[in-house]
PDB file of C-alpha atoms in Angstrom:
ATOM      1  CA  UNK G1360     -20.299 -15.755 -10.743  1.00  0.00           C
ATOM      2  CA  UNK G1361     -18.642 -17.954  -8.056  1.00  0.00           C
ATOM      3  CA  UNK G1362     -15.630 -19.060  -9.653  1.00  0.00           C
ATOM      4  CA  UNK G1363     -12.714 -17.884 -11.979  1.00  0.00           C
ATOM      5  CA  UNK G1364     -13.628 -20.595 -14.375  1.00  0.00           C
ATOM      6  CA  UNK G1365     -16.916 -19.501 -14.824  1.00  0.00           C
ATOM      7  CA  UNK G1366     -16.028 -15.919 -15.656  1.00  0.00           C
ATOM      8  CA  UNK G1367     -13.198 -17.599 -18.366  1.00  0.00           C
ATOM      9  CA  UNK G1368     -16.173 -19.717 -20.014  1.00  0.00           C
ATOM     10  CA  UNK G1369     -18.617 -16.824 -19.719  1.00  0.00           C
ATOM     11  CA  UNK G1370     -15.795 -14.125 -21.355  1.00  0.00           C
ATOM     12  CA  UNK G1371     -14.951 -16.854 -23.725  1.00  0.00           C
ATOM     13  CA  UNK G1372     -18.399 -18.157 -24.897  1.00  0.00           C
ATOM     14  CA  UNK G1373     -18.665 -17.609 -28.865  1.00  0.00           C
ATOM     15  CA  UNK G1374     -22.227 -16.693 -28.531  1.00  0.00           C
ATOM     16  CA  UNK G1375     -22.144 -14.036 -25.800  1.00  0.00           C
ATOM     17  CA  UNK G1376     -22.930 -10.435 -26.535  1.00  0.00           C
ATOM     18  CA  UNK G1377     -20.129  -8.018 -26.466  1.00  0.00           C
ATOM     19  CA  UNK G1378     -19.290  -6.368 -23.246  1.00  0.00           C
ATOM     20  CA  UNK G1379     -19.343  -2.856 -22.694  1.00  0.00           C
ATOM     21  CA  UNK G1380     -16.432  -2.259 -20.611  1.00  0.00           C
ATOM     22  CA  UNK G1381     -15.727   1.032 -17.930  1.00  0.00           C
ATOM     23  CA  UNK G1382     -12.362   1.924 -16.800  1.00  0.00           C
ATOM     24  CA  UNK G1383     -12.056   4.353 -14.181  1.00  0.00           C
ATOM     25  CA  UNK G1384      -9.371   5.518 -12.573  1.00  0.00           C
ATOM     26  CA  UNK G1385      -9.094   5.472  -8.807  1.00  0.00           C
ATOM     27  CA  UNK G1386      -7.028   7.021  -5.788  1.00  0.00           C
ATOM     28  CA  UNK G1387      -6.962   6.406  -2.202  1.00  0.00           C
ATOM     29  CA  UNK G1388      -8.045   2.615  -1.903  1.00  0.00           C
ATOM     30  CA  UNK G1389      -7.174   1.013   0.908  1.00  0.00           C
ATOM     31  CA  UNK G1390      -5.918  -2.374  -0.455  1.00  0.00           C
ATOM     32  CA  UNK G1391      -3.926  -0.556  -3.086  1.00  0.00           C
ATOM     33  CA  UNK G1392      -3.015   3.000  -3.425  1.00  0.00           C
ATOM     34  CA  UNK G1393      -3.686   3.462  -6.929  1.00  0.00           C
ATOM     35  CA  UNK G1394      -6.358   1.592  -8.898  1.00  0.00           C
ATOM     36  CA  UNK G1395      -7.891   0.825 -12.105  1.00  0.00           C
ATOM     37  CA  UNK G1396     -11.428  -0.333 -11.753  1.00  0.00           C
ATOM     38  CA  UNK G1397     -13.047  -2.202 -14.275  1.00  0.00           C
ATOM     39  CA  UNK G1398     -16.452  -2.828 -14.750  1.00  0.00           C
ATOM     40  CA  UNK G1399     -18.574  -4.918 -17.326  1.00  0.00           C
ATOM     41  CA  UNK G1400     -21.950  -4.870 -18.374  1.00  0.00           C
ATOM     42  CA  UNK G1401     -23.805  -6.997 -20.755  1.00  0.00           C
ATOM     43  CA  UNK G1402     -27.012  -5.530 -22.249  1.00  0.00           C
ATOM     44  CA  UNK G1403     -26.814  -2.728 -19.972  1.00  0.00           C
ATOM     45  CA  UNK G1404     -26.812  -4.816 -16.600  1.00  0.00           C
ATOM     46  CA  UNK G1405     -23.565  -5.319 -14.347  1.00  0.00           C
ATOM     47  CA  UNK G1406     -21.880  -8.286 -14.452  1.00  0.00           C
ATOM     48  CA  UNK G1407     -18.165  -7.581 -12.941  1.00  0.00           C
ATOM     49  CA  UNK G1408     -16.762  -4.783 -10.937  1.00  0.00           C
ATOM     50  CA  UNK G1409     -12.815  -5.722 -10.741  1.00  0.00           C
ATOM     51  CA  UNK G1410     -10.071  -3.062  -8.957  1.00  0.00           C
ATOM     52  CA  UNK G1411      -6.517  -3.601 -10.846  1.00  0.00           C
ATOM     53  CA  UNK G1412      -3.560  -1.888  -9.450  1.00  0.00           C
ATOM     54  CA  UNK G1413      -1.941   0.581 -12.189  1.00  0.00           C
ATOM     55  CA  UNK G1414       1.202  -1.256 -12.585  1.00  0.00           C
ATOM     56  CA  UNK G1415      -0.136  -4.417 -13.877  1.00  0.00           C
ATOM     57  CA  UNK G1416      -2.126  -2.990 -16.748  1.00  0.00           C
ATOM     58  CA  UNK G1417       0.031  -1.974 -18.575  1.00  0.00           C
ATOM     59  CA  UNK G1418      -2.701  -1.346 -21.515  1.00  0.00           C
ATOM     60  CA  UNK G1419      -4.201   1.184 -19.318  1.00  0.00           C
ATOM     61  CA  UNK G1420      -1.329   3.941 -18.693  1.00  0.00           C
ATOM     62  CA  UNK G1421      -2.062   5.998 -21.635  1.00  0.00           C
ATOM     63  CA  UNK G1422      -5.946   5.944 -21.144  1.00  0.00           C
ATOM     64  CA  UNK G1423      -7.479   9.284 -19.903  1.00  0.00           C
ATOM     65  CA  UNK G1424      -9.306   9.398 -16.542  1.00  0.00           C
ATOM     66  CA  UNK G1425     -12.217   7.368 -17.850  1.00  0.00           C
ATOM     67  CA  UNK G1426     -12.652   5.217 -20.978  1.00  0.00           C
ATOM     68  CA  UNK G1427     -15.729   3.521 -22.371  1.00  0.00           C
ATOM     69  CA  UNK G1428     -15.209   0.392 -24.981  1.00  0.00           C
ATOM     70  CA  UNK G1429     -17.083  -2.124 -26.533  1.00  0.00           C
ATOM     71  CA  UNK G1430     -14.702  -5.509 -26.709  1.00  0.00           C
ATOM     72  CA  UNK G1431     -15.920  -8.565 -27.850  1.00  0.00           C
ATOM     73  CA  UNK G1432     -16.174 -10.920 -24.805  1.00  0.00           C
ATOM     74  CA  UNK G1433     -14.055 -13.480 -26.803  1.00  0.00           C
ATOM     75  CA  UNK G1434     -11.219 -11.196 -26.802  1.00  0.00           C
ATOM     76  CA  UNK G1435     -11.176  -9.690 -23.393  1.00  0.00           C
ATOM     77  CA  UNK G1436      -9.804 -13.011 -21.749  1.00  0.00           C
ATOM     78  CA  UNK G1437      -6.755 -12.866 -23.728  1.00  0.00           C
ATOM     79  CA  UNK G1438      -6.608  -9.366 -22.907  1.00  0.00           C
ATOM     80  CA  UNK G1439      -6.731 -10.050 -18.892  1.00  0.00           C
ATOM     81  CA  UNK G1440      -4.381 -13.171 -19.776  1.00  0.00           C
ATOM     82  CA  UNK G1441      -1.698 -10.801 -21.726  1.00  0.00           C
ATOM     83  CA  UNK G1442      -2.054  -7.516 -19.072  1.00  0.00           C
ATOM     84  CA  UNK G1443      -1.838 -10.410 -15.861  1.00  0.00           C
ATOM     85  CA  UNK G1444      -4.713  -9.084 -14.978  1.00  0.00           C
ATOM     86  CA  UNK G1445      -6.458 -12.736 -14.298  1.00  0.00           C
ATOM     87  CA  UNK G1446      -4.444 -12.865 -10.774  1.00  0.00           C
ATOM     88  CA  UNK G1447      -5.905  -9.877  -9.569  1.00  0.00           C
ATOM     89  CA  UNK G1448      -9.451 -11.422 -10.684  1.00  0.00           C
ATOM     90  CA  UNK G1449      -8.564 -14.087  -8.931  1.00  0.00           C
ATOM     91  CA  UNK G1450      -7.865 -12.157  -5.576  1.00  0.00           C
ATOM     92  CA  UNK G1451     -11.124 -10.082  -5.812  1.00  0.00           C
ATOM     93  CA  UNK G1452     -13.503 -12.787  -6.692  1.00  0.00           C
ATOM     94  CA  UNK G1453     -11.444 -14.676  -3.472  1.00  0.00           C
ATOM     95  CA  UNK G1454     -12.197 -11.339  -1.157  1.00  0.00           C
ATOM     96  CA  UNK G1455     -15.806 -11.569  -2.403  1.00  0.00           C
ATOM     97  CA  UNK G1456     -16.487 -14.752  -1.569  1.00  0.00           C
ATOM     98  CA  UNK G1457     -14.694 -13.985   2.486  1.00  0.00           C
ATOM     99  CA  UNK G1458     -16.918 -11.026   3.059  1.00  0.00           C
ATOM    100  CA  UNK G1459     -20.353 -12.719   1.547  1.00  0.00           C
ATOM    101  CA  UNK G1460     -21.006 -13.613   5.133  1.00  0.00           C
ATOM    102  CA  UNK G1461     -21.026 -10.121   6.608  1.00  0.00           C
ATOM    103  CA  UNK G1462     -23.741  -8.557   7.739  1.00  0.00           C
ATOM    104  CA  UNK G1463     -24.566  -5.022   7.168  1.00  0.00           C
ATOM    105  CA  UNK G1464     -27.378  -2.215   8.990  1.00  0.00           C
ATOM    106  CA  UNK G1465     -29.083   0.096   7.207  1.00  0.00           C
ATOM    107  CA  UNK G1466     -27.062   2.517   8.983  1.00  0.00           C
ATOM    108  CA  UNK G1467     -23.876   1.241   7.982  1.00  0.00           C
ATOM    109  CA  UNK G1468     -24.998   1.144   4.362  1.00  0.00           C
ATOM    110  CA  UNK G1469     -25.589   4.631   4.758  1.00  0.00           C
ATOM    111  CA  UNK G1470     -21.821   5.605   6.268  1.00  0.00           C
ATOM    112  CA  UNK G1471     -20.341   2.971   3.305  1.00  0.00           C
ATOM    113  CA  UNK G1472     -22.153   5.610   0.959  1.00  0.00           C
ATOM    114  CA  UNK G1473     -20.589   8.333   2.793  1.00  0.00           C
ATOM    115  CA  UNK G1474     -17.468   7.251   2.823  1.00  0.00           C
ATOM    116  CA  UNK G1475     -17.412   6.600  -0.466  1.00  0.00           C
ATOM    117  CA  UNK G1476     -18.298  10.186  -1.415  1.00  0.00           C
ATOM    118  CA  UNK G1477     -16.220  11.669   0.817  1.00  0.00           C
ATOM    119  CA  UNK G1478     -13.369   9.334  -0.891  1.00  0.00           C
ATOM    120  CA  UNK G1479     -14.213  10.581  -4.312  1.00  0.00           C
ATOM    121  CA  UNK G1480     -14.526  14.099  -3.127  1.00  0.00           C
ATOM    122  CA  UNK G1481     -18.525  14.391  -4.226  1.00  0.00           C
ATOM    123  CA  UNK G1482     -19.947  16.790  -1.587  1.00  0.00           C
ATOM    124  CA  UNK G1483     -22.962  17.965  -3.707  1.00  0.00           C
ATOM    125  CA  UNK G1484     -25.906  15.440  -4.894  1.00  0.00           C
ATOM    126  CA  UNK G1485     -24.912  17.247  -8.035  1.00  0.00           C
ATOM    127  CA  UNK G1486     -21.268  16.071  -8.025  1.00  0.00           C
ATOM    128  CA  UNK G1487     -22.666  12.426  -7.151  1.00  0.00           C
ATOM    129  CA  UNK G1488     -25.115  12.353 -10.019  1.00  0.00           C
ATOM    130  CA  UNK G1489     -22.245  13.751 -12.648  1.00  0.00           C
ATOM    131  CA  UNK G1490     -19.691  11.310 -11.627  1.00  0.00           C
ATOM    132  CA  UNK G1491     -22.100   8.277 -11.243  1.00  0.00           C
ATOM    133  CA  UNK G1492     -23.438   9.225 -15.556  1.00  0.00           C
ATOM    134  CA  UNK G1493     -19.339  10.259 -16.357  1.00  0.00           C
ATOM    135  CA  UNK G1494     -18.552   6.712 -15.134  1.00  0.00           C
ATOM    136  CA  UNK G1495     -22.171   4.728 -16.731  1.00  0.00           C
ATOM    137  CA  UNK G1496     -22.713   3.577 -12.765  1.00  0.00           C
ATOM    138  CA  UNK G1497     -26.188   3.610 -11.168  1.00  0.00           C
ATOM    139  CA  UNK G1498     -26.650   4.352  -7.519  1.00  0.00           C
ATOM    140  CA  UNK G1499     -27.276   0.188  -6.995  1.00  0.00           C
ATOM    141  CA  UNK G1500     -23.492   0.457  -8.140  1.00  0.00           C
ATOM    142  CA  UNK G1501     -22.163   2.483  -5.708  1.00  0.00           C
ATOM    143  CA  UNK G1502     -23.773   1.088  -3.214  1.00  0.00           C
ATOM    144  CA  UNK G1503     -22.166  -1.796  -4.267  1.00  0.00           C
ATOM    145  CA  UNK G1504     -18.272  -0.882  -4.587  1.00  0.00           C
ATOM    146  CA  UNK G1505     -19.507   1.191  -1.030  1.00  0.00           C
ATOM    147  CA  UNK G1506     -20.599  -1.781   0.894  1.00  0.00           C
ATOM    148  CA  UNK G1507     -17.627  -4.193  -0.887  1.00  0.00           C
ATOM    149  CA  UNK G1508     -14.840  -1.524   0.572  1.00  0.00           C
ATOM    150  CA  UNK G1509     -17.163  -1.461   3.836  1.00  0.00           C
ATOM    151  CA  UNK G1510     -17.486  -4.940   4.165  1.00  0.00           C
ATOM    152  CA  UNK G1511     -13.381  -5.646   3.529  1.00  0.00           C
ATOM    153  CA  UNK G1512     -12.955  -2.635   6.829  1.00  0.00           C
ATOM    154  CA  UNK G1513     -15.746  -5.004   8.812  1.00  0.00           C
ATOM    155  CA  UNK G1514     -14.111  -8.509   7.974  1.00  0.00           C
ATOM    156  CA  UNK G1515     -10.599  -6.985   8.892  1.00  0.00           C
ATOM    157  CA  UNK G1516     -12.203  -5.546  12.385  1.00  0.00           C
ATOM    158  CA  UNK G1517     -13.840  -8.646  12.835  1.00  0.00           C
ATOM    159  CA  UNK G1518     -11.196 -11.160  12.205  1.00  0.00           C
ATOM    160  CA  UNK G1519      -8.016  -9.064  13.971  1.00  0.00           C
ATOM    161  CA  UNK G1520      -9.470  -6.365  16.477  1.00  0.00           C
ATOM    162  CA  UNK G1521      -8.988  -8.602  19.289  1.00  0.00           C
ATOM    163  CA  UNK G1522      -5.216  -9.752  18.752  1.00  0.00           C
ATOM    164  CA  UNK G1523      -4.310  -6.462  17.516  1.00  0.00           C
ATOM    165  CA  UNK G1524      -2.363  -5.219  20.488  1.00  0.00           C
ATOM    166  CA  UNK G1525      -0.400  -8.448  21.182  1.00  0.00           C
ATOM    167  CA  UNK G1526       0.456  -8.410  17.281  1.00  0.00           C
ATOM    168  CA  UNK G1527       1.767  -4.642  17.455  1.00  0.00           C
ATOM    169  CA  UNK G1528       3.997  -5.338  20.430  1.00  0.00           C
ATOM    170  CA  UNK G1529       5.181  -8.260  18.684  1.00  0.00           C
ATOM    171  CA  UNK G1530       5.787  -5.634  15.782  1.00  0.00           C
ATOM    172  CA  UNK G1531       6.968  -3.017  17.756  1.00  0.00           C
ATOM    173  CA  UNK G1532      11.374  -3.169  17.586  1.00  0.00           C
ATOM    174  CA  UNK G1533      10.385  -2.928  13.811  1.00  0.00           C
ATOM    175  CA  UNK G1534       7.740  -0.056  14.181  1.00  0.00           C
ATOM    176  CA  UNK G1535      10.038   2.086  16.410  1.00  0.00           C
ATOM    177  CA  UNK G1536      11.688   4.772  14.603  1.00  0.00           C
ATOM    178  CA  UNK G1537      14.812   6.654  15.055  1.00  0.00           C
ATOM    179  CA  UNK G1538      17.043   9.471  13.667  1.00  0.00           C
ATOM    180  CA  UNK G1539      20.335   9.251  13.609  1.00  0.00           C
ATOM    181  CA  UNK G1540      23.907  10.718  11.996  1.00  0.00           C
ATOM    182  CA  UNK G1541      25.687   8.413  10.038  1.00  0.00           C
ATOM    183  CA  UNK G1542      29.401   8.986   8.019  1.00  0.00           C
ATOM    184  CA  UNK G1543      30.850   6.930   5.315  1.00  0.00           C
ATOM    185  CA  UNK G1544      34.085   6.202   4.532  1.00  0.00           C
ATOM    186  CA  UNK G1545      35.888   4.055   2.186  1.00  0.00           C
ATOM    187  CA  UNK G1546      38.565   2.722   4.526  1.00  0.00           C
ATOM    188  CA  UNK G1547      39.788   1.953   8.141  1.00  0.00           C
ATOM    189  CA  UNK G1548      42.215   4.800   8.477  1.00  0.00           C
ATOM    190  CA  UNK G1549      40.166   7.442   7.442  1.00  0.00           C
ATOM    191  CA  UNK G1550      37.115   6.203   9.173  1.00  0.00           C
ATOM    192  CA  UNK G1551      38.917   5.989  12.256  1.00  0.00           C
ATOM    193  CA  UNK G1552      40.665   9.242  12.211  1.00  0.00           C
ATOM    194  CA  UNK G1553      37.219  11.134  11.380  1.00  0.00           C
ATOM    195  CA  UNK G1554      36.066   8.917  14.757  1.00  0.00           C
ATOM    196  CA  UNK G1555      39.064  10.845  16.741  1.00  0.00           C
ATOM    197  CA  UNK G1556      38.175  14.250  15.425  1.00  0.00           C
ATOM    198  CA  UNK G1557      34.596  13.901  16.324  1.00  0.00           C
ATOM    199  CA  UNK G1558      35.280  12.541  19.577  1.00  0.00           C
ATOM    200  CA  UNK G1559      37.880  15.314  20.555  1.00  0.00           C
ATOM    201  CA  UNK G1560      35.105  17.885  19.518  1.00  0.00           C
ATOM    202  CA  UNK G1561      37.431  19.010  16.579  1.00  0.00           C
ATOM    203  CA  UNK G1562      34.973  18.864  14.294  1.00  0.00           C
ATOM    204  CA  UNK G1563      31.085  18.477  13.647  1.00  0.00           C
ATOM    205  CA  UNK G1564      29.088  15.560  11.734  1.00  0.00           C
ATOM    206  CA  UNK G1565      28.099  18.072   9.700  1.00  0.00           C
ATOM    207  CA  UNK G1566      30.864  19.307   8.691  1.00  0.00           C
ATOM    208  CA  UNK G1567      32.806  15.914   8.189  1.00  0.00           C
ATOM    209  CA  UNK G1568      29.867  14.589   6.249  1.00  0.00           C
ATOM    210  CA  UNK G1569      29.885  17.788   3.570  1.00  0.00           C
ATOM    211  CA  UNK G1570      33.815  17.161   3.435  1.00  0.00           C
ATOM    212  CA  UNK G1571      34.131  13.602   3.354  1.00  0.00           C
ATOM    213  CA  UNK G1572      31.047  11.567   3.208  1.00  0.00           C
ATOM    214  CA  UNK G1573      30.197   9.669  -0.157  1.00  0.00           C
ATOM    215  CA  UNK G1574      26.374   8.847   0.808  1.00  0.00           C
ATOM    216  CA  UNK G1575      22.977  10.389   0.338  1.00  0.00           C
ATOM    217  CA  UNK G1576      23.383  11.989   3.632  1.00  0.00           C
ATOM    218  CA  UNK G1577      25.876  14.659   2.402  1.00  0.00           C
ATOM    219  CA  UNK G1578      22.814  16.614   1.452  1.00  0.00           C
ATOM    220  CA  UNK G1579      21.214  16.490   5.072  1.00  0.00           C
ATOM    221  CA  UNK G1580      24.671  16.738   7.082  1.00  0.00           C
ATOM    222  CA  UNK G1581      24.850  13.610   8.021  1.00  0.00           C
ATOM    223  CA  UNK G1582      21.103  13.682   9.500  1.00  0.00           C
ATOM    224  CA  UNK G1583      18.984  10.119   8.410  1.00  0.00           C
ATOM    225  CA  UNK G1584      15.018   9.798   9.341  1.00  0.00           C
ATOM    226  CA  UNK G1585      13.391   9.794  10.964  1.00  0.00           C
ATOM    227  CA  UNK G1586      12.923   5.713   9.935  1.00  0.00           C
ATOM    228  CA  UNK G1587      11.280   2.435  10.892  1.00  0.00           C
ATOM    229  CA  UNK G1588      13.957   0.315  12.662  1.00  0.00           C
ATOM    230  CA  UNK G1589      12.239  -2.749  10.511  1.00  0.00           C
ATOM    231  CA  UNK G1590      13.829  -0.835   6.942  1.00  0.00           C
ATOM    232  CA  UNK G1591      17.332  -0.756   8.365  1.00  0.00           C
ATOM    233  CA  UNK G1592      19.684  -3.082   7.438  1.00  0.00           C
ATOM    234  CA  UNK G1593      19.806  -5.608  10.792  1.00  0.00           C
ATOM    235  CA  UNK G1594      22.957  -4.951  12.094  1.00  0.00           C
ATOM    236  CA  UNK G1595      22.322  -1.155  11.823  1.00  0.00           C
ATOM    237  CA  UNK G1596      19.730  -1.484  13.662  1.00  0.00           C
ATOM    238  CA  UNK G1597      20.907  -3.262  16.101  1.00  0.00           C
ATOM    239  CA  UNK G1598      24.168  -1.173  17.087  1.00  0.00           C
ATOM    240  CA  UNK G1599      21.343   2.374  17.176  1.00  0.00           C
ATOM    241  CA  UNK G1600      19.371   0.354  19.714  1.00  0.00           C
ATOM    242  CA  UNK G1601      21.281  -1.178  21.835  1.00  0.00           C
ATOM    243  CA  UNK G1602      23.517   2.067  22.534  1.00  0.00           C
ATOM    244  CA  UNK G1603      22.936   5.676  23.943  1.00  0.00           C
ATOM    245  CA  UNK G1604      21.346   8.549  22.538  1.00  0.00           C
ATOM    246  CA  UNK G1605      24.305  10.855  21.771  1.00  0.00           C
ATOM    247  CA  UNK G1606      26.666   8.636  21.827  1.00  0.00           C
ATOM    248  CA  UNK G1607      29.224   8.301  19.073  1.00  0.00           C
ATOM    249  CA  UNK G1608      29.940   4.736  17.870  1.00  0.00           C
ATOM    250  CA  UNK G1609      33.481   3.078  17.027  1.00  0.00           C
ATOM    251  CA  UNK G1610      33.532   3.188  13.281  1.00  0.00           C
ATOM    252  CA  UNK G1611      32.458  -0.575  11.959  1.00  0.00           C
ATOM    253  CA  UNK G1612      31.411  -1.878   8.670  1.00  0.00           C
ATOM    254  CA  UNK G1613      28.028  -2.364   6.954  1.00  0.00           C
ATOM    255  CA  UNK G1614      28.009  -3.683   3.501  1.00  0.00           C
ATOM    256  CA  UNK G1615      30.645  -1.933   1.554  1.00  0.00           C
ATOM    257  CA  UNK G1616      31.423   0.994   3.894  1.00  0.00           C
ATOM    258  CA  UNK G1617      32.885   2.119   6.992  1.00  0.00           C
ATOM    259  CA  UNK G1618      30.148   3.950   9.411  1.00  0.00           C
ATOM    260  CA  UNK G1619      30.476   6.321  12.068  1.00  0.00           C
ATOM    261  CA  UNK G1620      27.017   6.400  13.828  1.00  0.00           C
ATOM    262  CA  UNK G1621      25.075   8.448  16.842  1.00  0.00           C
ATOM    263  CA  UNK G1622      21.631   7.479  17.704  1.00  0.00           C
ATOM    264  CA  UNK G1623      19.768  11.459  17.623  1.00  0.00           C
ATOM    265  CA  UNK G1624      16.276  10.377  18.262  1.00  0.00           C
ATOM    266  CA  UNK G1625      14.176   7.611  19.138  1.00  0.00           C
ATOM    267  CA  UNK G1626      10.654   7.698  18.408  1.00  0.00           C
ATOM    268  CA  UNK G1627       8.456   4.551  20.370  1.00  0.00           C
ATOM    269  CA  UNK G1628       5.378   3.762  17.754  1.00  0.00           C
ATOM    270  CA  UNK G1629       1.883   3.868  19.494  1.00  0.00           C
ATOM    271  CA  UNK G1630      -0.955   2.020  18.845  1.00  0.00           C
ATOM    272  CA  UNK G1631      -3.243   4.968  17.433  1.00  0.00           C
ATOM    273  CA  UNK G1632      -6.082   5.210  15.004  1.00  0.00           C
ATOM    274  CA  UNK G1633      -3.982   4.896  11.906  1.00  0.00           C
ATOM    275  CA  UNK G1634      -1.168   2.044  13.591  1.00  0.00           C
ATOM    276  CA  UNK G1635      -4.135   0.200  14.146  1.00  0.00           C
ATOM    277  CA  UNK G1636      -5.573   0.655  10.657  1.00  0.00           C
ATOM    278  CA  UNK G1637      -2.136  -0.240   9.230  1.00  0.00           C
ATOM    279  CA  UNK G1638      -1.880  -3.221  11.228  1.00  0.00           C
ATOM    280  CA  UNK G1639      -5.152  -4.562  10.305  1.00  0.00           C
ATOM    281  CA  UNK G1640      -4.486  -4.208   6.117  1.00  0.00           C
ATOM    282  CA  UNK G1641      -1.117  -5.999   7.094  1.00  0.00           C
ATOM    283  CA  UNK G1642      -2.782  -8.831   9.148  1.00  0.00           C
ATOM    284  CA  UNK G1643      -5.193  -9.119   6.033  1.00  0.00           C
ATOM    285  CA  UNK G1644      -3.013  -8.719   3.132  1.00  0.00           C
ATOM    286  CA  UNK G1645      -0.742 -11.103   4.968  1.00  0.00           C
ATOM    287  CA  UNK G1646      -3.569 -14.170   5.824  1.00  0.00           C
ATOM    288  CA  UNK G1647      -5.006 -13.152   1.940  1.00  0.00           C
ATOM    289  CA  UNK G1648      -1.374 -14.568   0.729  1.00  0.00           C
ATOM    290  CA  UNK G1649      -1.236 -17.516   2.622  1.00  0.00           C
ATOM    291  CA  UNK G1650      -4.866 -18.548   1.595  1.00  0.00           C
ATOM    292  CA  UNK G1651      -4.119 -17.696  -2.042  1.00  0.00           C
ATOM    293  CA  UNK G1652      -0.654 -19.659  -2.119  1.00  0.00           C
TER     294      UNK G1652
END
């Protein structure tokens, strides 16, 4: 089915024969972290396999691990329309259509397979079997999800590999991370005479935090991160960078409070195995957006 229409006229058609419908929960995908997938047969042949994050079916947070139905086809578009599930139809059948044009060896077939075990924890051809008859799929099945998941890791290698490095250094001064102390106060004066005691060595963060601080921090003493520099608030950021490490920052104000700060740690992000994973389901997720809008 090549269209969203044509899986509305098809789920809509008076005459069609109810749908036997699979929901299995799944963990660990790589486009979302938490999944529902859905699949639909019609007389006992596949017709849709459709991944739906958790939070937007809502119908489906009571349901136990896996659950079998037969729906009448007539009534499971106004399902998909009431649990907003059609936009997520939308972006799958979309994703399908991108990857159609890769290419796949036998070889990488066989590692999709793999992975997808390995994903699903089923080490023994008697764990595959067990969960492929608990969840009514055939092996053509998980070949299929296999080489779909594959075939999304391909496109996204295929597509960003080669601007991958210029795009992390552009991403970099968010990436970086640092830890740092931080204390709150209310007001000028107090801010700035818990400045003066730090500064003369009177007292420790730690100790002024426990005593005085009114933020999250009081449980850590004072300690925050380490973090990305790109969750900070901008003008946090900004004073941790651009000053020393250890050095203890003239109390100024950031939203509602006044902050004493000292940059503890800076951590520089690298462009390793799993940076370079992350950056290539951002580059995707990001171009998927912009063709969908």
């Amino acid at each position: 089915m090549s269209s969203l229409s044509t899986i509305a006229c098809h789920l809509s058609h008076d005459n069609c024969h109810d749908l036997k419908v699979t929901f299995i929960r799944c963990k660990g995908d790589a486009i979302a972290c938490n999944l529902i997938a859905i699949n639909m047969s019609e007389s006992g042949k596949s017709i849709m396999n459709l991944a739906v994050p958790n939070y937007q079916v809502s119908l489906l947070n009571e349901m136990p691990f896996v659950m079998q139905a037969d729906i009448a086809s007539s009534h499971i578009l106004t399902l998909m329309m009431k649990y907003q599930i059609l936009p997520q139809l939308k972006r799958e059948m979309f994703i399908d259509q991108v990857i159609a044009s890769v290419s796949y060896t036998r070889e990488e077939i066989l590692i999709a397979r793999e992975q997808f075990y390995q994903q699903h924890h089923l080490i023994s051809f008697e764990q595959q079997q067990a969960w492929m008859e608990r969840h009514s799929l055939s092996l053509q099945d998980v070949d299929k999800l296999a080489i779909r998941q594959f075939g999304i890791e391909k496109f996204k290698r295929n597509c960003w590999n080669h601007v991958l490095e210029g795009y992390f250094y552009k991403r970099k001064p968010q990436l970086d991370q640092v830890v740092y102390s931080v204390l709150r106060a209310t007001d000028w004066q107090t801010a700035f005479e818990l400045f003066l005691r730090l500064e003369a060595g009177e007292a420790s963060f730690a100790d002024l935090v426990y005593s005085y601080s009114q933020g999250q921090e009081a449980q850590t003493g004072g300690l925050v991160g380490p973090v990305e520099l790109g969750t900070l608030p901008s003008a946090l950021a900004r004073t941790l960078i651009s000053n020393q490490l250890g050095q203890l920052l003239r109390p100024f104000r950031l939203g509602e409070w006044i902050v004493i700060v000292r940059l503890e740690t800076l951590i520089f992000a690298s462009l390793d195995e799993a940076m370079r994973q992350r950056l290539l389901d951002e580059l995707f997720e990001n171009w998927i957006q912009e063709q969908m809008m």
